Tab-separated table of C-alpha atoms (C1' of nucleotides) in Angstrom:
chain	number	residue	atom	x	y	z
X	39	UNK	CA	91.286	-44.171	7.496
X	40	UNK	CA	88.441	-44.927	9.216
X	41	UNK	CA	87.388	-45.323	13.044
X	42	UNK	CA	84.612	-46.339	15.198
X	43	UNK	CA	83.819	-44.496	17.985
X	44	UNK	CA	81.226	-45.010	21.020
X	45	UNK	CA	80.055	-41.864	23.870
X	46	UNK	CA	79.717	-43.177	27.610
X	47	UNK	CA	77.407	-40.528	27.912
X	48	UNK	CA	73.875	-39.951	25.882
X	49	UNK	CA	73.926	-37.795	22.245
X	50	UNK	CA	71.185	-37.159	20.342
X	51	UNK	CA	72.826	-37.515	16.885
X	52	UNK	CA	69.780	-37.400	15.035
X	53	UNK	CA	68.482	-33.654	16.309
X	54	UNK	CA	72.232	-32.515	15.779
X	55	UNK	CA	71.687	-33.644	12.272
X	56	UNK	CA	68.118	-32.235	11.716
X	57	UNK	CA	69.993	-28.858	12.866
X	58	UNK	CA	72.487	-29.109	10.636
X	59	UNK	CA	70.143	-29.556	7.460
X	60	UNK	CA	68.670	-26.378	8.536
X	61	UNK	CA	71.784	-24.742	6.604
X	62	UNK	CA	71.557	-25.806	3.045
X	63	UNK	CA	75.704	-25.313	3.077
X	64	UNK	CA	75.981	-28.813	4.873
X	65	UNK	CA	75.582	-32.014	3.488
X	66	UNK	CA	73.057	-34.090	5.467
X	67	UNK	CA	71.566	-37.334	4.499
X	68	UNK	CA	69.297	-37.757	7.125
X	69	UNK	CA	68.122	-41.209	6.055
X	70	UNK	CA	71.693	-42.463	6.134
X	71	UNK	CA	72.085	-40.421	9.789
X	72	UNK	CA	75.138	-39.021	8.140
X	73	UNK	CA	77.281	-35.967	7.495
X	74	UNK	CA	80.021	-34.655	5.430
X	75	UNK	CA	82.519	-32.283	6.356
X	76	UNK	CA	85.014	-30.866	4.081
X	77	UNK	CA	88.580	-30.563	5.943
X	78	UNK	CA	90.922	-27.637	5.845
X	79	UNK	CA	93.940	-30.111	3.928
X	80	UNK	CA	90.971	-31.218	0.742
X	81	UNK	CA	89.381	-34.285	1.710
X	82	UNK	CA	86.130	-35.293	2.815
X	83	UNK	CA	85.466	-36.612	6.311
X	84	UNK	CA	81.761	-39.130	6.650
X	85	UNK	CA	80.197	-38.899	10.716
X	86	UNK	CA	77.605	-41.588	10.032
X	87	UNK	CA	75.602	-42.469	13.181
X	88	UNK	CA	75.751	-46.118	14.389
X	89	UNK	CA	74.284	-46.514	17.364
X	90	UNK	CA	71.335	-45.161	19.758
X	91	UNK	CA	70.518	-42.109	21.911
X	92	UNK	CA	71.445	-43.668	25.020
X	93	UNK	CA	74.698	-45.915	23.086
X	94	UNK	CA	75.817	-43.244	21.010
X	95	UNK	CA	78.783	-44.289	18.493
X	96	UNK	CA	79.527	-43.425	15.049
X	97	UNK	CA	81.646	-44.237	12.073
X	98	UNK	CA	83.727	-42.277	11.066
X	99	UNK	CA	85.581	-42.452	7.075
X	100	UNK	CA	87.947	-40.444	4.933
X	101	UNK	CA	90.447	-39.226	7.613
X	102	UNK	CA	94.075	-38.600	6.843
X	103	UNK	CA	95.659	-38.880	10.186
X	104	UNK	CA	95.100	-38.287	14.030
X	105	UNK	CA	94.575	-34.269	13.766
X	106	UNK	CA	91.842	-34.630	11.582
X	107	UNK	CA	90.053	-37.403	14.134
X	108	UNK	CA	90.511	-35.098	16.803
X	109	UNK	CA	89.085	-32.104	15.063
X	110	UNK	CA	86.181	-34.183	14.108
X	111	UNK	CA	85.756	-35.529	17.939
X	112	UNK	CA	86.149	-31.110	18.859
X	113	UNK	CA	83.170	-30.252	16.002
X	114	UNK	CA	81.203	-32.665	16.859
X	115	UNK	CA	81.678	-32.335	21.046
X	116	UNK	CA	82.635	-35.950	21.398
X	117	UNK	CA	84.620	-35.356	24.728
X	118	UNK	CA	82.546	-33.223	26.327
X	119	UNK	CA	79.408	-34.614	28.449
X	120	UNK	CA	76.064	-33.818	27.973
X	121	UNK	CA	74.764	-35.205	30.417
X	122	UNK	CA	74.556	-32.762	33.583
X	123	UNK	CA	73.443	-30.005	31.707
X	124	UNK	CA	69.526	-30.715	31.515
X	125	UNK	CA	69.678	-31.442	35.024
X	126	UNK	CA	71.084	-28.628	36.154
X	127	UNK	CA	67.769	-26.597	34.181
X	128	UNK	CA	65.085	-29.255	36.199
X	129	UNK	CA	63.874	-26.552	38.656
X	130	UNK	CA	63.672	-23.542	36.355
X	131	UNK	CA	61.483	-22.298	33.534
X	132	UNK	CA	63.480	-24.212	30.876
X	133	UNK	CA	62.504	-27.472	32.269
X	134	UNK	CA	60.023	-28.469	29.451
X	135	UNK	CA	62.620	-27.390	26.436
X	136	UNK	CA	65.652	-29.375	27.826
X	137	UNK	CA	63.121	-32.632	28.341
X	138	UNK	CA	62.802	-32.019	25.192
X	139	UNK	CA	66.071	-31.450	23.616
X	140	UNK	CA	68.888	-32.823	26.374
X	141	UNK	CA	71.587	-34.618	24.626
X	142	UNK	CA	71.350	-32.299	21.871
X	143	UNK	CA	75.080	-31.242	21.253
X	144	UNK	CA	76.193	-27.746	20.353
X	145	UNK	CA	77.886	-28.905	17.121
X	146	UNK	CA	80.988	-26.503	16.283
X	147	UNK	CA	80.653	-24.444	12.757
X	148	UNK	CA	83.208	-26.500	9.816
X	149	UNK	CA	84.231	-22.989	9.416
X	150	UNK	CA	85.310	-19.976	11.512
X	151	UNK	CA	85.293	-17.828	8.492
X	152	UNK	CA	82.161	-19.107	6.898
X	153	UNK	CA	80.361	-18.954	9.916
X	154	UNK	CA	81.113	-15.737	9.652
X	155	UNK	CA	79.885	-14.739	6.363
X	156	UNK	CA	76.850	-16.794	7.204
X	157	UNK	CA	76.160	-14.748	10.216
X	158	UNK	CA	76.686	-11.405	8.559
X	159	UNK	CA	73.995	-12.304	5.611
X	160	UNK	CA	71.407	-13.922	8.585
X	161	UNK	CA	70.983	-10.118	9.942
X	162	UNK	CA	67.427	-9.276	10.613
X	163	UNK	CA	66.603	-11.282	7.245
X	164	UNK	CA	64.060	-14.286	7.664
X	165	UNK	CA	65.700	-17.649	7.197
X	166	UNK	CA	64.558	-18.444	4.038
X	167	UNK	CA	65.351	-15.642	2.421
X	168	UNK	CA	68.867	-15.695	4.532
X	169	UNK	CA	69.234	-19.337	3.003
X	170	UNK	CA	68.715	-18.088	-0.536
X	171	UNK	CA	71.115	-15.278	-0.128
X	172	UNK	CA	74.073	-17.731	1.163
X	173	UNK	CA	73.319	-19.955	-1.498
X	174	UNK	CA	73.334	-17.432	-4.415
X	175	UNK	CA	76.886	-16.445	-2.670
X	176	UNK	CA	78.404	-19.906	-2.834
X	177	UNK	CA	77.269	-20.649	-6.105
X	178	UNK	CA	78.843	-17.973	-7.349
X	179	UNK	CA	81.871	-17.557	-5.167
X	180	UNK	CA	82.403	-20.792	-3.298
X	181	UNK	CA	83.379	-24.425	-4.346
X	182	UNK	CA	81.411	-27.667	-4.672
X	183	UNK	CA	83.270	-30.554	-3.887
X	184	UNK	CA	81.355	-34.078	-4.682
X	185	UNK	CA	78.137	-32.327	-3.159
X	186	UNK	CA	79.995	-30.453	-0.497
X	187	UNK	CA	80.094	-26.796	-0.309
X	188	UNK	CA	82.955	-25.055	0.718
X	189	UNK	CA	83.226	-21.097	1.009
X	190	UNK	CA	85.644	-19.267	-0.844
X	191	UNK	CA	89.029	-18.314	0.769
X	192	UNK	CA	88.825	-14.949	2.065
X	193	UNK	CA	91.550	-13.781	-0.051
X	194	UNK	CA	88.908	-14.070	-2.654
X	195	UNK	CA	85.700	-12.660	-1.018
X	196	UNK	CA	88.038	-9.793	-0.152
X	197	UNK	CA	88.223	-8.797	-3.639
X	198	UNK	CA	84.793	-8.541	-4.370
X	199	UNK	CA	82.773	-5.537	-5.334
X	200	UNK	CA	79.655	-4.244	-3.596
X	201	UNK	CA	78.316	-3.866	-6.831
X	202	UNK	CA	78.992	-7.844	-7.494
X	203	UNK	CA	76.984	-8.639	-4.052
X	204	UNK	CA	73.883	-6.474	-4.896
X	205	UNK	CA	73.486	-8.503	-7.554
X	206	UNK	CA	72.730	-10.861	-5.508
X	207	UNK	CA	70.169	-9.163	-3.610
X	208	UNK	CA	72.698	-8.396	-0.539
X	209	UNK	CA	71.869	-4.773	0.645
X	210	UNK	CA	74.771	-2.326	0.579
X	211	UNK	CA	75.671	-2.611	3.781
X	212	UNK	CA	75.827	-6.829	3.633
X	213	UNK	CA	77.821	-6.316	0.957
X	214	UNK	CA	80.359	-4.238	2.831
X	215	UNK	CA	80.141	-5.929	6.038
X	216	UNK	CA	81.776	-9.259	3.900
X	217	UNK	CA	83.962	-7.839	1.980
X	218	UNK	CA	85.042	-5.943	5.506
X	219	UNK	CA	85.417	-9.055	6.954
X	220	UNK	CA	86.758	-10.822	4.405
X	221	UNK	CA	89.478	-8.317	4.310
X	222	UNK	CA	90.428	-8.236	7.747
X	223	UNK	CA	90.886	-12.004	7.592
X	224	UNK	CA	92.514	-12.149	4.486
X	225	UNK	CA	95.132	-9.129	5.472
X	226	UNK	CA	95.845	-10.610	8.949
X	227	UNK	CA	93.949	-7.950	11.102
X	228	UNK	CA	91.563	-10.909	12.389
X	229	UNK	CA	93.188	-14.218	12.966
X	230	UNK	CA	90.014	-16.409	13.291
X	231	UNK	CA	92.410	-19.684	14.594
X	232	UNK	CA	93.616	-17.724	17.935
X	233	UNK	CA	89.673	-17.016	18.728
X	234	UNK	CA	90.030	-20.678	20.226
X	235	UNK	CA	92.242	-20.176	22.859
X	236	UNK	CA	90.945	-16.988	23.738
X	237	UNK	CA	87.918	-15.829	26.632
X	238	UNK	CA	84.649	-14.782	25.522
X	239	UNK	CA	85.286	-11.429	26.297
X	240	UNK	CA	88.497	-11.298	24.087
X	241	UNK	CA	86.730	-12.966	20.962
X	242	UNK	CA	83.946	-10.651	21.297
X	243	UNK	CA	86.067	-7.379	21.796
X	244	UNK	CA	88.083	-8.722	18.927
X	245	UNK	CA	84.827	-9.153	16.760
X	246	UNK	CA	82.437	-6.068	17.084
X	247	UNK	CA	85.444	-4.174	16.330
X	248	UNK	CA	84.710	-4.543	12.916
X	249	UNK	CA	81.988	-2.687	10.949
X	250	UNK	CA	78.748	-5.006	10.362
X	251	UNK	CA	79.684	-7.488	13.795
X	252	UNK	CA	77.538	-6.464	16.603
X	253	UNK	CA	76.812	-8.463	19.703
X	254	UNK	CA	74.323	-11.026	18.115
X	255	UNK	CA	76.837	-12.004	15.699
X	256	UNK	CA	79.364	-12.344	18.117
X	257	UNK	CA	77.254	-14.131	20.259
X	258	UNK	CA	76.367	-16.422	17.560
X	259	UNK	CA	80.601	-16.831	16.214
X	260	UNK	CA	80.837	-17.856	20.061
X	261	UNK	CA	78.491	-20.807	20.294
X	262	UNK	CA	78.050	-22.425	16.710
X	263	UNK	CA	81.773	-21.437	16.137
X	264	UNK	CA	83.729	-22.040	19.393
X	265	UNK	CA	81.223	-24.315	20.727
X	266	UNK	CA	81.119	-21.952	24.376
X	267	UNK	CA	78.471	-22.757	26.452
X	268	UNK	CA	77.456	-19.918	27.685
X	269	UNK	CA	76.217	-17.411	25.700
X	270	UNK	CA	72.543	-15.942	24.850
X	271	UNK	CA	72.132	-14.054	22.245
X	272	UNK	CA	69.019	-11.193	23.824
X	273	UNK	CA	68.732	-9.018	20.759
X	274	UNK	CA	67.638	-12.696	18.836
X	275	UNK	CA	64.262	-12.115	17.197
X	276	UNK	CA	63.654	-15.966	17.192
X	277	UNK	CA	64.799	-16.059	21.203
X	278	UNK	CA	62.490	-13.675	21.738
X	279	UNK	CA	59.639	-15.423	20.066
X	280	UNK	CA	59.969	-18.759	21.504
X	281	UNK	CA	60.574	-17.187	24.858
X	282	UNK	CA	57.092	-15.551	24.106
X	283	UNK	CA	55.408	-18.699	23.758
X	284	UNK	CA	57.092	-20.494	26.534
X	285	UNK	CA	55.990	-17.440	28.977
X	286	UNK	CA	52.650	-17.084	27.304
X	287	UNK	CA	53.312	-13.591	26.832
X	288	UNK	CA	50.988	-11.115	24.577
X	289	UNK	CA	54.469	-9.376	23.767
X	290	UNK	CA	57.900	-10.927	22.846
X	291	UNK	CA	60.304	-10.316	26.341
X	292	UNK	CA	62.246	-7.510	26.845
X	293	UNK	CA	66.623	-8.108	26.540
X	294	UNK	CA	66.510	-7.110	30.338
X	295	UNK	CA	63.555	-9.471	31.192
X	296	UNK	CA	65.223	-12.422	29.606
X	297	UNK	CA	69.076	-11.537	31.268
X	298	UNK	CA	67.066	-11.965	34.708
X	299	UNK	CA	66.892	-15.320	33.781
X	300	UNK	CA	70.688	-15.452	33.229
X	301	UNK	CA	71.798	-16.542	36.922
X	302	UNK	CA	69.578	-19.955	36.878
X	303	UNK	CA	70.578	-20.815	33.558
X	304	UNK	CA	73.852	-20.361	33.248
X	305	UNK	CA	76.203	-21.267	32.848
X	306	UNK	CA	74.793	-23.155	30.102
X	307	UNK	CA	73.194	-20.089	28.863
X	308	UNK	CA	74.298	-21.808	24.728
X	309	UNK	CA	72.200	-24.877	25.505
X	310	UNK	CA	69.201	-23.115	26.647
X	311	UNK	CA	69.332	-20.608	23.444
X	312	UNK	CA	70.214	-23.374	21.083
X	313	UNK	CA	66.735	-25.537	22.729
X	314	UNK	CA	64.686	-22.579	22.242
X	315	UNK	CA	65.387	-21.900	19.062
X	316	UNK	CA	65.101	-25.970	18.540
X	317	UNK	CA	61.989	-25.488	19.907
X	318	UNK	CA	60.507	-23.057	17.464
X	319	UNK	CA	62.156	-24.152	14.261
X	320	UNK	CA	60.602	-27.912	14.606
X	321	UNK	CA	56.670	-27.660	15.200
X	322	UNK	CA	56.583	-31.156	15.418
X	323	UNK	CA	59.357	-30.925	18.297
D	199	DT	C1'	48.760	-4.617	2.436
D	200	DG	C1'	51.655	-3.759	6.064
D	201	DC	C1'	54.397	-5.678	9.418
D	202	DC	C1'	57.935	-8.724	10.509
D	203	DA	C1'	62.390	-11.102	9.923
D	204	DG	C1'	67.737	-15.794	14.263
D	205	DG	C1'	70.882	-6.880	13.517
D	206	DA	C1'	73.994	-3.156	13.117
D	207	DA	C1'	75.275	1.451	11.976
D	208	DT	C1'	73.913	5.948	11.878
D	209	DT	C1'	71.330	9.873	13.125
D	210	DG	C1'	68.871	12.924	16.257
D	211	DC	C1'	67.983	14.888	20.585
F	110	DG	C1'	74.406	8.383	26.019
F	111	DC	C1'	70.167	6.424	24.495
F	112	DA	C1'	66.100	6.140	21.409
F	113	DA	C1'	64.581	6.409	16.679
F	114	DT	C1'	65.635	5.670	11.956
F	115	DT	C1'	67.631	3.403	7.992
F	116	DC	C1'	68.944	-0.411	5.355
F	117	DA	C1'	66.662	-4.131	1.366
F	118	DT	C1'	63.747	-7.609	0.297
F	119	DG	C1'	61.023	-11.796	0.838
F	120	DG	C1'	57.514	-14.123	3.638
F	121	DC	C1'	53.103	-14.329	5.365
DNA sequence: TGCCAGGAATTGC
DNA sequence: GCAATTCATGGC
């Protein structure tokens, strides 16, 4: 099945995609303007960019039925407008970033689990190295599907060995903060699904109760994974650089100098931390 | 070379 | 309770 689709409101496709290929887990043909997501029932689903910024629409192949359309149209934050949200950051500090980045949508993880896993292995590492650590884990653990990675089922993480992950390179504690995870999910004790219908508060309660999830990860399974809008992520070393630069400060911020920030930006706090960290990862913008 | 990296748990006072 | 330390290793 496939289904065109236009936005009445503007979507910068393009910068969600040049996020996305940030992750080497995702399948991005930028030339193409396309994506591929593997779906929870096997297939392959194509998001291939037809149209403009301002007349956004898209193509969309390889769907089963209705359920899978509309969990493409949740990822990808088809039905939810973009288009207030730099305005409402015209008068502050943010200004420059969101003339920069408005219309950039807060694309949903194709995982709960896996983002995760990816979150977990991101701690305090740099992202290269991050990148090479996630990749050594799927090609050992997860499954490649016509070019599309998809991460093991937790049932299987769960059963490996610390030993097996510091092979890898993960440090103990990685190690056990996975297979923790990976354990909870797989026995029940964390039922990733019900996170959606649940407040911020909840999910994040929920969350750092388990060994290795502190509040940057939860922070982070909010946004990329839930899509919320309002989260910011203080303890984030890359926040905290590009909040430098933006302040021209000869220090990176303090948590409690950037939350006095929080009552002009939010409540989009998500869509100011997800333009700063556009705004450092791109030098070119 | 030494400090830093899209943190979190643990220890020390 | 809160600050300092530890974890592991690559990047620069």
């Amino acid at each position: 099945m496939t289904v065109e689709i236009g936005l009445p409101y503007p979507y910068d496709f393009d910068r969600a995609l040049a996020r996305l290929a940030g992750n080497p887990v995702h399948a991005v043909d930028l030339d193409e303007r396309l994506v591929r997501v593997p779906m929870d029932e096997g297939n392959l689903v194509s998001v291939q960019g037809t149209g403009t910024f301002g007349e956004p629409s898209f193509r969309i192949s390889g769907l089963l039925d209705e359920k899978q359309l509309a969990r493409v149209r949740w990822i990808f934050h088809f039905d939810e407008p973009l288009d207030g949200i730099a305005a409402h950051f015209a008068d502050t500090d943010l200004a420059p970033i969101f003339a920069e980045h408005a219309g950039t949508p807060l694309v949903r993880s194709f995982s709960l689990y896996g983002e995760l896993v990816k979150s977990i292995i991101h701690q305090q590492l740099n992202l290269s190295f991050a990148n090479v650590l996630l990749m050594r884990f799927m090609e050992l653990y997860g499954m490649q599907q016509d070019g599309v990675w998809r991460f093991p089922a937790p049932e299987q993480a769960a059963r490996l060995t610390v030993a097996e992950l510091r092979e890898l390179q993960f440090s103990t504690r990685k190690a056990e903060y996975v297979i923790g995870l990976s354990q909870a999910v797989a026995e029940g004790r964390l039922d990733l699904e019900s996170m959606r219908t649940k407040t911020d508060d909840e999910v994040t309660a929920e969350l750092t109760a388990l060994r290795g999830i502190g509040p940057w990860t939860a922070q982070g399974f909010l946004m990329f994974g839930l899509g919320r809008p309002n989260l910011f992520p203080t303890a984030d070393i890359g926040l905290q650089n590009a909040l430098k630069a933006l302040w021209d400060l000869d220090r990176k911020p303090t948590q409690a100098e950037i939350r006095e920030r929080f009552p002009d930006w939010s409540p989009y706090l998500s869509y100011a931390a997800l333009y700063l960290w556009r705004s450092i990862e791109t030098p070119a913008g």
